[in-house]
């Protein structure tokens, strides 16, 4: 029972950490712009950044829902659905990784081909790296919520 | 006991399917080249493609090891380490997804900026899509090997 509570608290902290990383990531990505001549380049001009932004927003919304649920369960000391956490955490971690990898891969390759946009892609890279940290947190949560399957009361 | 055997066979088939997708993906990615003037462009000239190639080779090697292990267990009717499968499948699926997402994100953005390399990036996209299919198989295996945690003899 003690170990179970510790896991719950660890998951909760990691969920909040995921949210913090997503929040900083959305700010870094959203404020990224560069003026070249009369044109301004924003995140929505790069396909992968637009995709990463979508994963941040959708993933963040789901993450917030999970935080609210976890908080409710911690306070009321009730058990939620183990399977909801299991599948939810799995999908969320895949989701965040796909956004981060697409943005990172694209940043590296575009940067190599467009010198005048170096600083723009550097900031894009930073946002993608933050998204990758959010993924790492959610991957650990996913391991915890998977292991919880084996501890469930039979 | 019956259900457990069915899960094992399903996992095995999916592992073989993962290998097939990886094999076709490595062929499509490796044979991808385009001549422009005197220069030839290969997969190793694009950072994300090189990364995707690495994930295919390392992921494929690990996948083969898992197939050999699964075959051994099916034949000898022994139980292997549930946790090895659990962590192995999780990491493999993240690995393949990162490679696929990086290559897809990069293909889409580079294609939008380099018209003369359209067919090169189309073939790169095809390889990345195959890698994504391999990821999907490994993600399903990962769900199965996670669920196996709850069925383990206590």
PDB file of C-alpha atoms in Angstrom, chain B residues 5-143:
ATOM      1  CA  UNK B   5      -0.651 -18.864 -25.969  1.00  0.00           C
ATOM      2  CA  UNK B   6      -2.764 -16.833 -28.404  1.00  0.00           C
ATOM      3  CA  UNK B   7      -1.098 -13.629 -27.181  1.00  0.00           C
ATOM      4  CA  UNK B   8       2.340 -15.180 -27.652  1.00  0.00           C
ATOM      5  CA  UNK B   9       1.554 -16.210 -31.218  1.00  0.00           C
ATOM      6  CA  UNK B  10       0.049 -12.791 -31.984  1.00  0.00           C
ATOM      7  CA  UNK B  11       3.190 -11.104 -30.619  1.00  0.00           C
ATOM      8  CA  UNK B  12       5.361 -13.415 -32.683  1.00  0.00           C
ATOM      9  CA  UNK B  13       3.498 -12.684 -35.910  1.00  0.00           C
ATOM     10  CA  UNK B  14       3.675  -8.943 -35.197  1.00  0.00           C
ATOM     11  CA  UNK B  15       7.418  -9.197 -34.540  1.00  0.00           C
ATOM     12  CA  UNK B  16       7.937 -10.881 -37.900  1.00  0.00           C
ATOM     13  CA  UNK B  17       5.727  -8.221 -39.517  1.00  0.00           C
ATOM     14  CA  UNK B  18       7.861  -5.505 -37.871  1.00  0.00           C
ATOM     15  CA  UNK B  19      10.947  -7.138 -39.373  1.00  0.00           C
ATOM     16  CA  UNK B  20       9.386  -7.277 -42.845  1.00  0.00           C
ATOM     17  CA  UNK B  21       8.465  -3.566 -42.700  1.00  0.00           C
ATOM     18  CA  UNK B  22      11.985  -2.714 -41.504  1.00  0.00           C
ATOM     19  CA  UNK B  23      13.503  -4.780 -44.311  1.00  0.00           C
ATOM     20  CA  UNK B  24      11.445  -3.102 -47.043  1.00  0.00           C
ATOM     21  CA  UNK B  25      12.067   0.285 -45.413  1.00  0.00           C
ATOM     22  CA  UNK B  26      15.858  -0.167 -45.406  1.00  0.00           C
ATOM     23  CA  UNK B  27      15.775  -1.186 -49.093  1.00  0.00           C
ATOM     24  CA  UNK B  28      13.625   1.805 -50.081  1.00  0.00           C
ATOM     25  CA  UNK B  29      15.777   4.194 -48.036  1.00  0.00           C
ATOM     26  CA  UNK B  30      19.128   2.702 -49.035  1.00  0.00           C
ATOM     27  CA  UNK B  31      18.469   2.642 -52.778  1.00  0.00           C
ATOM     28  CA  UNK B  32      17.200   6.214 -52.763  1.00  0.00           C
ATOM     29  CA  UNK B  33      19.437   8.448 -54.883  1.00  0.00           C
ATOM     30  CA  UNK B  34      19.083  11.316 -57.287  1.00  0.00           C
ATOM     31  CA  UNK B  35      21.591  12.871 -59.670  1.00  0.00           C
ATOM     32  CA  UNK B  36      21.611  16.639 -60.032  1.00  0.00           C
ATOM     33  CA  UNK B  37      24.254  17.863 -62.449  1.00  0.00           C
ATOM     34  CA  UNK B  38      27.443  16.180 -61.312  1.00  0.00           C
ATOM     35  CA  UNK B  39      26.267  15.593 -57.753  1.00  0.00           C
ATOM     36  CA  UNK B  40      24.532  12.524 -56.507  1.00  0.00           C
ATOM     37  CA  UNK B  41      22.295  12.802 -53.449  1.00  0.00           C
ATOM     38  CA  UNK B  42      22.026   9.765 -51.189  1.00  0.00           C
ATOM     39  CA  UNK B  43      20.231   9.059 -47.925  1.00  0.00           C
ATOM     40  CA  UNK B  44      23.421   9.816 -45.982  1.00  0.00           C
ATOM     41  CA  UNK B  45      23.417  13.404 -47.253  1.00  0.00           C
ATOM     42  CA  UNK B  46      20.256  14.092 -45.251  1.00  0.00           C
ATOM     43  CA  UNK B  47      20.764  14.053 -41.479  1.00  0.00           C
ATOM     44  CA  UNK B  48      17.299  12.684 -40.599  1.00  0.00           C
ATOM     45  CA  UNK B  49      17.584   9.904 -43.167  1.00  0.00           C
ATOM     46  CA  UNK B  50      20.916   8.900 -41.671  1.00  0.00           C
ATOM     47  CA  UNK B  51      19.246   8.864 -38.247  1.00  0.00           C
ATOM     48  CA  UNK B  52      16.297   6.843 -39.594  1.00  0.00           C
ATOM     49  CA  UNK B  53      18.779   4.364 -41.118  1.00  0.00           C
ATOM     50  CA  UNK B  54      20.464   3.982 -37.721  1.00  0.00           C
ATOM     51  CA  UNK B  55      17.118   3.325 -35.997  1.00  0.00           C
ATOM     52  CA  UNK B  56      16.237   0.741 -38.679  1.00  0.00           C
ATOM     53  CA  UNK B  57      19.573  -1.111 -38.291  1.00  0.00           C
ATOM     54  CA  UNK B  58      19.712  -1.058 -34.475  1.00  0.00           C
ATOM     55  CA  UNK B  59      15.958  -1.625 -34.111  1.00  0.00           C
ATOM     56  CA  UNK B  60      16.085  -4.409 -36.688  1.00  0.00           C
ATOM     57  CA  UNK B  61      18.957  -6.171 -34.916  1.00  0.00           C
ATOM     58  CA  UNK B  62      17.091  -6.029 -31.604  1.00  0.00           C
ATOM     59  CA  UNK B  63      13.907  -7.155 -33.357  1.00  0.00           C
ATOM     60  CA  UNK B  64      15.736 -10.209 -34.785  1.00  0.00           C
ATOM     61  CA  UNK B  65      17.024 -11.091 -31.328  1.00  0.00           C
ATOM     62  CA  UNK B  66      13.458 -10.917 -29.994  1.00  0.00           C
ATOM     63  CA  UNK B  67      12.188 -13.119 -32.841  1.00  0.00           C
ATOM     64  CA  UNK B  68      14.858 -15.733 -32.077  1.00  0.00           C
ATOM     65  CA  UNK B  69      13.982 -15.625 -28.365  1.00  0.00           C
ATOM     66  CA  UNK B  70      10.229 -15.838 -29.050  1.00  0.00           C
ATOM     67  CA  UNK B  71      10.745 -18.774 -31.422  1.00  0.00           C
ATOM     68  CA  UNK B  72      12.854 -20.577 -28.821  1.00  0.00           C
ATOM     69  CA  UNK B  73      10.154 -20.037 -26.212  1.00  0.00           C
ATOM     70  CA  UNK B  74       7.336 -21.148 -28.527  1.00  0.00           C
ATOM     71  CA  UNK B  75       9.187 -24.351 -29.410  1.00  0.00           C
ATOM     72  CA  UNK B  76      10.340 -25.206 -25.893  1.00  0.00           C
ATOM     73  CA  UNK B  77       7.042 -23.931 -24.404  1.00  0.00           C
ATOM     74  CA  UNK B  78       8.985 -22.036 -21.722  1.00  0.00           C
ATOM     75  CA  UNK B  79       8.214 -18.623 -20.291  1.00  0.00           C
ATOM     76  CA  UNK B  80      10.799 -15.955 -20.852  1.00  0.00           C
ATOM     77  CA  UNK B  81      11.415 -12.834 -18.818  1.00  0.00           C
ATOM     78  CA  UNK B  82       8.224 -10.783 -18.878  1.00  0.00           C
ATOM     79  CA  UNK B  83      10.106  -7.648 -17.857  1.00  0.00           C
ATOM     80  CA  UNK B  84      12.700  -8.008 -20.629  1.00  0.00           C
ATOM     81  CA  UNK B  85       9.904  -8.067 -23.203  1.00  0.00           C
ATOM     82  CA  UNK B  86       8.126  -5.209 -21.444  1.00  0.00           C
ATOM     83  CA  UNK B  87      11.076  -2.798 -21.423  1.00  0.00           C
ATOM     84  CA  UNK B  88      12.499  -4.048 -24.723  1.00  0.00           C
ATOM     85  CA  UNK B  89       9.246  -3.548 -26.627  1.00  0.00           C
ATOM     86  CA  UNK B  90       8.710  -0.123 -25.060  1.00  0.00           C
ATOM     87  CA  UNK B  91      12.161   1.116 -26.027  1.00  0.00           C
ATOM     88  CA  UNK B  92      11.996  -0.445 -29.500  1.00  0.00           C
ATOM     89  CA  UNK B  93       8.668   1.208 -30.272  1.00  0.00           C
ATOM     90  CA  UNK B  94       9.934   4.637 -29.092  1.00  0.00           C
ATOM     91  CA  UNK B  95      13.082   4.109 -31.130  1.00  0.00           C
ATOM     92  CA  UNK B  96      11.262   3.299 -34.372  1.00  0.00           C
ATOM     93  CA  UNK B  97       8.761   6.142 -33.887  1.00  0.00           C
ATOM     94  CA  UNK B  98      11.554   8.695 -33.386  1.00  0.00           C
ATOM     95  CA  UNK B  99      13.259   7.573 -36.609  1.00  0.00           C
ATOM     96  CA  UNK B 100      10.037   7.604 -38.594  1.00  0.00           C
ATOM     97  CA  UNK B 101       8.859  10.995 -37.266  1.00  0.00           C
ATOM     98  CA  UNK B 102      12.244  12.655 -37.857  1.00  0.00           C
ATOM     99  CA  UNK B 103      12.429  11.361 -41.437  1.00  0.00           C
ATOM    100  CA  UNK B 104       8.799  12.252 -42.185  1.00  0.00           C
ATOM    101  CA  UNK B 105       9.052  15.746 -40.687  1.00  0.00           C
ATOM    102  CA  UNK B 106      12.268  16.433 -42.512  1.00  0.00           C
ATOM    103  CA  UNK B 107      11.014  15.050 -45.846  1.00  0.00           C
ATOM    104  CA  UNK B 108       7.916  17.210 -45.786  1.00  0.00           C
ATOM    105  CA  UNK B 109       9.817  20.413 -44.965  1.00  0.00           C
ATOM    106  CA  UNK B 110      12.762  19.824 -47.305  1.00  0.00           C
ATOM    107  CA  UNK B 111      10.428  18.913 -50.146  1.00  0.00           C
ATOM    108  CA  UNK B 112       8.617  22.227 -49.727  1.00  0.00           C
ATOM    109  CA  UNK B 113      11.918  24.060 -50.143  1.00  0.00           C
ATOM    110  CA  UNK B 114      13.765  22.062 -52.824  1.00  0.00           C
ATOM    111  CA  UNK B 115      11.663  21.419 -55.886  1.00  0.00           C
ATOM    112  CA  UNK B 116      14.331  19.665 -57.949  1.00  0.00           C
ATOM    113  CA  UNK B 117      14.623  16.902 -55.335  1.00  0.00           C
ATOM    114  CA  UNK B 118      10.905  16.064 -55.266  1.00  0.00           C
ATOM    115  CA  UNK B 119      11.254  12.398 -56.249  1.00  0.00           C
ATOM    116  CA  UNK B 120      14.132  11.896 -53.802  1.00  0.00           C
ATOM    117  CA  UNK B 121      12.044  13.126 -50.877  1.00  0.00           C
ATOM    118  CA  UNK B 122       9.015  11.171 -52.078  1.00  0.00           C
ATOM    119  CA  UNK B 123      11.025   7.955 -51.831  1.00  0.00           C
ATOM    120  CA  UNK B 124      12.351   9.091 -48.434  1.00  0.00           C
ATOM    121  CA  UNK B 125       8.768   9.645 -47.344  1.00  0.00           C
ATOM    122  CA  UNK B 126       7.850   6.145 -48.488  1.00  0.00           C
ATOM    123  CA  UNK B 127      10.691   4.657 -46.417  1.00  0.00           C
ATOM    124  CA  UNK B 128       9.601   6.709 -43.391  1.00  0.00           C
ATOM    125  CA  UNK B 129       5.992   5.578 -43.832  1.00  0.00           C
ATOM    126  CA  UNK B 130       7.162   1.937 -43.842  1.00  0.00           C
ATOM    127  CA  UNK B 131       9.155   2.649 -40.709  1.00  0.00           C
ATOM    128  CA  UNK B 132       5.982   4.096 -39.191  1.00  0.00           C
ATOM    129  CA  UNK B 133       4.161   0.831 -39.993  1.00  0.00           C
ATOM    130  CA  UNK B 134       6.974  -1.071 -38.250  1.00  0.00           C
ATOM    131  CA  UNK B 135       6.459   1.255 -35.261  1.00  0.00           C
ATOM    132  CA  UNK B 136       2.711   0.532 -35.241  1.00  0.00           C
ATOM    133  CA  UNK B 137       3.385  -3.223 -35.059  1.00  0.00           C
ATOM    134  CA  UNK B 138       5.892  -2.747 -32.252  1.00  0.00           C
ATOM    135  CA  UNK B 139       3.465  -0.435 -30.389  1.00  0.00           C
ATOM    136  CA  UNK B 140       0.808  -3.175 -30.452  1.00  0.00           C
ATOM    137  CA  UNK B 141       3.407  -5.717 -29.253  1.00  0.00           C
ATOM    138  CA  UNK B 142       4.311  -3.272 -26.477  1.00  0.00           C
ATOM    139  CA  UNK B 143       0.656  -3.117 -25.362  1.00  0.00           C
TER     140      UNK B 143
END
